[in-house]
Tab-separated table of C-alpha atoms in Angstrom:
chain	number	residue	atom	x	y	z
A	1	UNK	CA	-33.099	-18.316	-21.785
A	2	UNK	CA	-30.736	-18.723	-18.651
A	3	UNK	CA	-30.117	-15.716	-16.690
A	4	UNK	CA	-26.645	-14.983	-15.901
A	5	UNK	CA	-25.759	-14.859	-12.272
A	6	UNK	CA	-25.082	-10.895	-10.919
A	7	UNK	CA	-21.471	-10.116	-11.417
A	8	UNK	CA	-19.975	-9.202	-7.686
A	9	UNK	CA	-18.920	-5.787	-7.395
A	10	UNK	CA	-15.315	-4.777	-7.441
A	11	UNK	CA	-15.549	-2.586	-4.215
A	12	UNK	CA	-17.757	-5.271	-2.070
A	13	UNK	CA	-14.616	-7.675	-3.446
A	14	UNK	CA	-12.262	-5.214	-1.485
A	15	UNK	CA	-14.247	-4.923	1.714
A	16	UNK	CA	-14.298	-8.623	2.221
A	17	UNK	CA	-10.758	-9.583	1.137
A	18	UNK	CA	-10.037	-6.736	3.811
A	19	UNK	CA	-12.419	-7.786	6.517
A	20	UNK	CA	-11.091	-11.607	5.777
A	21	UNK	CA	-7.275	-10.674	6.185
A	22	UNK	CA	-7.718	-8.875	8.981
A	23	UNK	CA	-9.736	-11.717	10.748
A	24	UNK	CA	-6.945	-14.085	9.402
A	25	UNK	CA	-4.364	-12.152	10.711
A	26	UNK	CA	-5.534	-12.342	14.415
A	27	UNK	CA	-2.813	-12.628	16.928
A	28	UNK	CA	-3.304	-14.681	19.871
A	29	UNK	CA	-4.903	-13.066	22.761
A	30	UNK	CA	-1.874	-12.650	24.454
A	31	UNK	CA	-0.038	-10.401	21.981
A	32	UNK	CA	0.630	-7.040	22.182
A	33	UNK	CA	-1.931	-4.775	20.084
A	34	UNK	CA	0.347	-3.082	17.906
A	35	UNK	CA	0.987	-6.146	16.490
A	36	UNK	CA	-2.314	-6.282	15.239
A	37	UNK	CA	-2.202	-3.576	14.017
A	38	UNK	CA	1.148	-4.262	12.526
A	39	UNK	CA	-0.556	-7.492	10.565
A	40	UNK	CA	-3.418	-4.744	8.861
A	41	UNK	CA	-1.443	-2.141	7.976
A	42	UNK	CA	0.734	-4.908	5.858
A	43	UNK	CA	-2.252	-6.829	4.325
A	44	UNK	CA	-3.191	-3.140	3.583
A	45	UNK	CA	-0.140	-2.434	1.483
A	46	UNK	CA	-0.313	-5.423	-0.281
A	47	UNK	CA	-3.811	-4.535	-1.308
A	48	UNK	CA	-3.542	-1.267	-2.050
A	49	UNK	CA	-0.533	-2.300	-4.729
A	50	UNK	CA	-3.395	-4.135	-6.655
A	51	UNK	CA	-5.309	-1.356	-7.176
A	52	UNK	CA	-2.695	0.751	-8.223
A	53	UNK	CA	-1.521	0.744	-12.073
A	54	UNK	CA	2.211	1.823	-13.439
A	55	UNK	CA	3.260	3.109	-16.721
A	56	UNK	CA	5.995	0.580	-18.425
A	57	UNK	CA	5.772	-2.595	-14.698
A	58	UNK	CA	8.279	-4.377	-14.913
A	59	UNK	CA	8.114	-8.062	-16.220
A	60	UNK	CA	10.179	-9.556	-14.074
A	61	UNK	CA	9.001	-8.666	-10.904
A	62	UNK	CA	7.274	-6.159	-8.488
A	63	UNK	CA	9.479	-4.253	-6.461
A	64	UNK	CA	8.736	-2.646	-2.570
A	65	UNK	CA	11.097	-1.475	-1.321
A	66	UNK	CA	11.075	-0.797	2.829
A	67	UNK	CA	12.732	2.260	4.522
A	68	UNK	CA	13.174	1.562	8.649
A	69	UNK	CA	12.980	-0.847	11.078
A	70	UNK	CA	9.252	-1.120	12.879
A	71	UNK	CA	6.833	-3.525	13.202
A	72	UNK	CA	5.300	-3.278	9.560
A	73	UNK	CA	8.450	-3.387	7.727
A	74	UNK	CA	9.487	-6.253	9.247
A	75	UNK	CA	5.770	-8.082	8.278
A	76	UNK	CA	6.571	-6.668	4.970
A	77	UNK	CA	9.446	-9.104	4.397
A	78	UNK	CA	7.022	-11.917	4.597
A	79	UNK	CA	5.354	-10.859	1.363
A	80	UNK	CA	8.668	-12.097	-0.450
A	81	UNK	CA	7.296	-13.873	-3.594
A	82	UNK	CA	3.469	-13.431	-3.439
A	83	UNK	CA	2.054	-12.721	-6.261
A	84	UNK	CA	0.535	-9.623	-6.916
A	85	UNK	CA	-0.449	-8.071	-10.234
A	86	UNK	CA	0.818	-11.277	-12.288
A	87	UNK	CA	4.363	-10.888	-10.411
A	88	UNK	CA	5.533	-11.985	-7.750
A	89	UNK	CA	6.716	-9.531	-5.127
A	90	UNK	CA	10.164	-8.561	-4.574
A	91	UNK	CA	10.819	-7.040	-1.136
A	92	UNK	CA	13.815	-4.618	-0.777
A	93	UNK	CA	14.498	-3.877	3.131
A	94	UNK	CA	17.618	-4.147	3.602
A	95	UNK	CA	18.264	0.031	3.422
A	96	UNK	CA	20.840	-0.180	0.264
A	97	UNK	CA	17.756	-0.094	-2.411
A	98	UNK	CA	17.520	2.361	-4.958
A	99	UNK	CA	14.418	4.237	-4.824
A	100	UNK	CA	13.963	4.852	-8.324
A	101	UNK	CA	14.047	0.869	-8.852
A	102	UNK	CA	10.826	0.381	-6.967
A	103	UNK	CA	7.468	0.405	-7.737
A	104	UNK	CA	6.118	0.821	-4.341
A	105	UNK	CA	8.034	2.680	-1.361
A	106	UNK	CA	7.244	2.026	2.236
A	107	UNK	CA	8.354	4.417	5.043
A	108	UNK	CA	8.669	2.926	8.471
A	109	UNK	CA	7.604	5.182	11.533
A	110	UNK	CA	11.238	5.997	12.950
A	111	UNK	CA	12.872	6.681	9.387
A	112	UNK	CA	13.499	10.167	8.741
A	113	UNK	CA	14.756	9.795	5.297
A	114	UNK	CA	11.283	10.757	3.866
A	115	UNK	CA	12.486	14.440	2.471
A	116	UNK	CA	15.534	12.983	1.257
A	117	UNK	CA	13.665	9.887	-0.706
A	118	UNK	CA	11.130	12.430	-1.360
A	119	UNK	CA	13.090	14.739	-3.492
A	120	UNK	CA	14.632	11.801	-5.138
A	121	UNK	CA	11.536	10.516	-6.182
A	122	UNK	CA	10.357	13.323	-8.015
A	123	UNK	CA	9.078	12.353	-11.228
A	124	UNK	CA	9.458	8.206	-10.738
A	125	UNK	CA	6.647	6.242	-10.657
A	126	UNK	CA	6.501	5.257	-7.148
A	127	UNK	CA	3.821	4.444	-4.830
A	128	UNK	CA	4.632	5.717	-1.542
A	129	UNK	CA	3.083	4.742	1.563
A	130	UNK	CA	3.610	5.091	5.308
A	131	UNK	CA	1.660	5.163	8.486
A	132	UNK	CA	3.640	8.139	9.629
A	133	UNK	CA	1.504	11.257	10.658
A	134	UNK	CA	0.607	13.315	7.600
A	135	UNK	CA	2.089	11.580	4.952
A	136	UNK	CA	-0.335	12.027	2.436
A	137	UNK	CA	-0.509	15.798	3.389
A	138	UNK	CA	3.816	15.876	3.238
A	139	UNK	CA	3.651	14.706	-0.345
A	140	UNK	CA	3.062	11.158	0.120
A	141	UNK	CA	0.777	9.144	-1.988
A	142	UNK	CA	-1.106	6.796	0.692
A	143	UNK	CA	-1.156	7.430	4.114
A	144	UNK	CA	-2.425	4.606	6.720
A	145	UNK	CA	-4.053	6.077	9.874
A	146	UNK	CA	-5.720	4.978	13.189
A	147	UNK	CA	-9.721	6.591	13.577
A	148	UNK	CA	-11.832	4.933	15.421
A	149	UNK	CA	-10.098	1.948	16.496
A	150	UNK	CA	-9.546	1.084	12.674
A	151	UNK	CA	-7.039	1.917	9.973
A	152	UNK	CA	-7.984	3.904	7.253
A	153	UNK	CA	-6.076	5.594	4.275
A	154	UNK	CA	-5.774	8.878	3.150
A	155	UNK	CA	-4.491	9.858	-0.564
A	156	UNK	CA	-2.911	12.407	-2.325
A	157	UNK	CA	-4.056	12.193	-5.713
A	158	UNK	CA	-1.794	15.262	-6.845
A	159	UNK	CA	1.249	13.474	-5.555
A	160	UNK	CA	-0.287	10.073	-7.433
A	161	UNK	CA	-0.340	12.175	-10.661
A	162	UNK	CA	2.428	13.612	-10.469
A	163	UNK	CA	4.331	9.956	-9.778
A	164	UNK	CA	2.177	9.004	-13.057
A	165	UNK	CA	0.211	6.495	-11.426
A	166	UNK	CA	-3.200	5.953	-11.905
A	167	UNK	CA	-5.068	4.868	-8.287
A	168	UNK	CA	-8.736	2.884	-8.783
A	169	UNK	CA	-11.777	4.763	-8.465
A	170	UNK	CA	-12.745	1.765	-6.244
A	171	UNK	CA	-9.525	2.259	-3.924
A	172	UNK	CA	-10.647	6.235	-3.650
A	173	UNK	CA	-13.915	5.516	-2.524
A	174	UNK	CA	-12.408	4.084	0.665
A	175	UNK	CA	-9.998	6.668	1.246
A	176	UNK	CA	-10.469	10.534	2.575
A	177	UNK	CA	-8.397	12.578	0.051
A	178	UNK	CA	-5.879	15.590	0.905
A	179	UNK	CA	-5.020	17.694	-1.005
């Protein structure tokens, strides 16, 4: 009888497709760090959408959308078209988006339109996400977050529910949770 080879595991999946973008994202030595850091928050919200599921996803297309102007919204852009989910990915950044069109919401650091998106959110299923300081804690549903010379996420389940979205238990395991 042959033996089946060991199916990988979902979450050791996740670690390495992070480890390997970040490796592949590598700037040359002479670039500033933020941009670094820039490149991983990105590949971060690009991975995070996969392991993030929405009631009624559009056929056509995935849409994140991008509020402000730093470094990771601008990465963001290059996403245009990747496939994600079975879609490809429709990127939104040029500020005249409707929020309740996308399926994924990014906040740049110098936008203060978060209460104002926030309250017209309520209800849609959106992923938000944002490396701005306590987003997850404001209401947000992923929060990216420097620790230790790494980024790390933080997620509000309550705000996830209440968007209707259902986050993997694989994506939780990497991520502290606020309440």
């Amino acid at each position: 009888m042959k033996r089946r080879a060991p199916r990988p595991r979902p979450l050791l999946l996740l670690r390495c497709a992070l480890a390997v973008l970040a490796a592949a994202s590598l700037v040359p030595a002479h670039a500033a760090p933020g941009e670094l850091e820039a490149k991983i928050k990105a590949a971060y919200v690009f991975h995070i959408i996969k392991f993030v599921d929405w009631p009624g996803l559009p056929t056509d297309a995935l849409h994140l959308c991008v509020a402000g102007n730093d470094s990771v919204t601008l990465l963001l852009a290059d996403l245009a078209g990747k496939q994600v989910k079975d879609r490809p990915l429709k990127i939104d950044s040029d500020g005249s988006f409707d929020p309740a069109q996308c399926q994924v919401l990014y906040v740049g650091r110098p936008d203060r339109r978060w209460p104002e998106l926030q309250a017209r959110l309520r209800g849609q299923a959106v992923l938000t996400v944002s490396d701005q300081d306590g987003f997850a804690r404001g209401g947000g549903i992923v929060g990216l977050y420097p620790e230790g010379g790494k980024i790390k996420l933080e997620i509000n389940p309550d705000a996830a529910r209440s968007a209707n979205l259902r986050i993997s238990a694989k994506l939780l395991e990497l991520a502290r949770t606020v309440p």
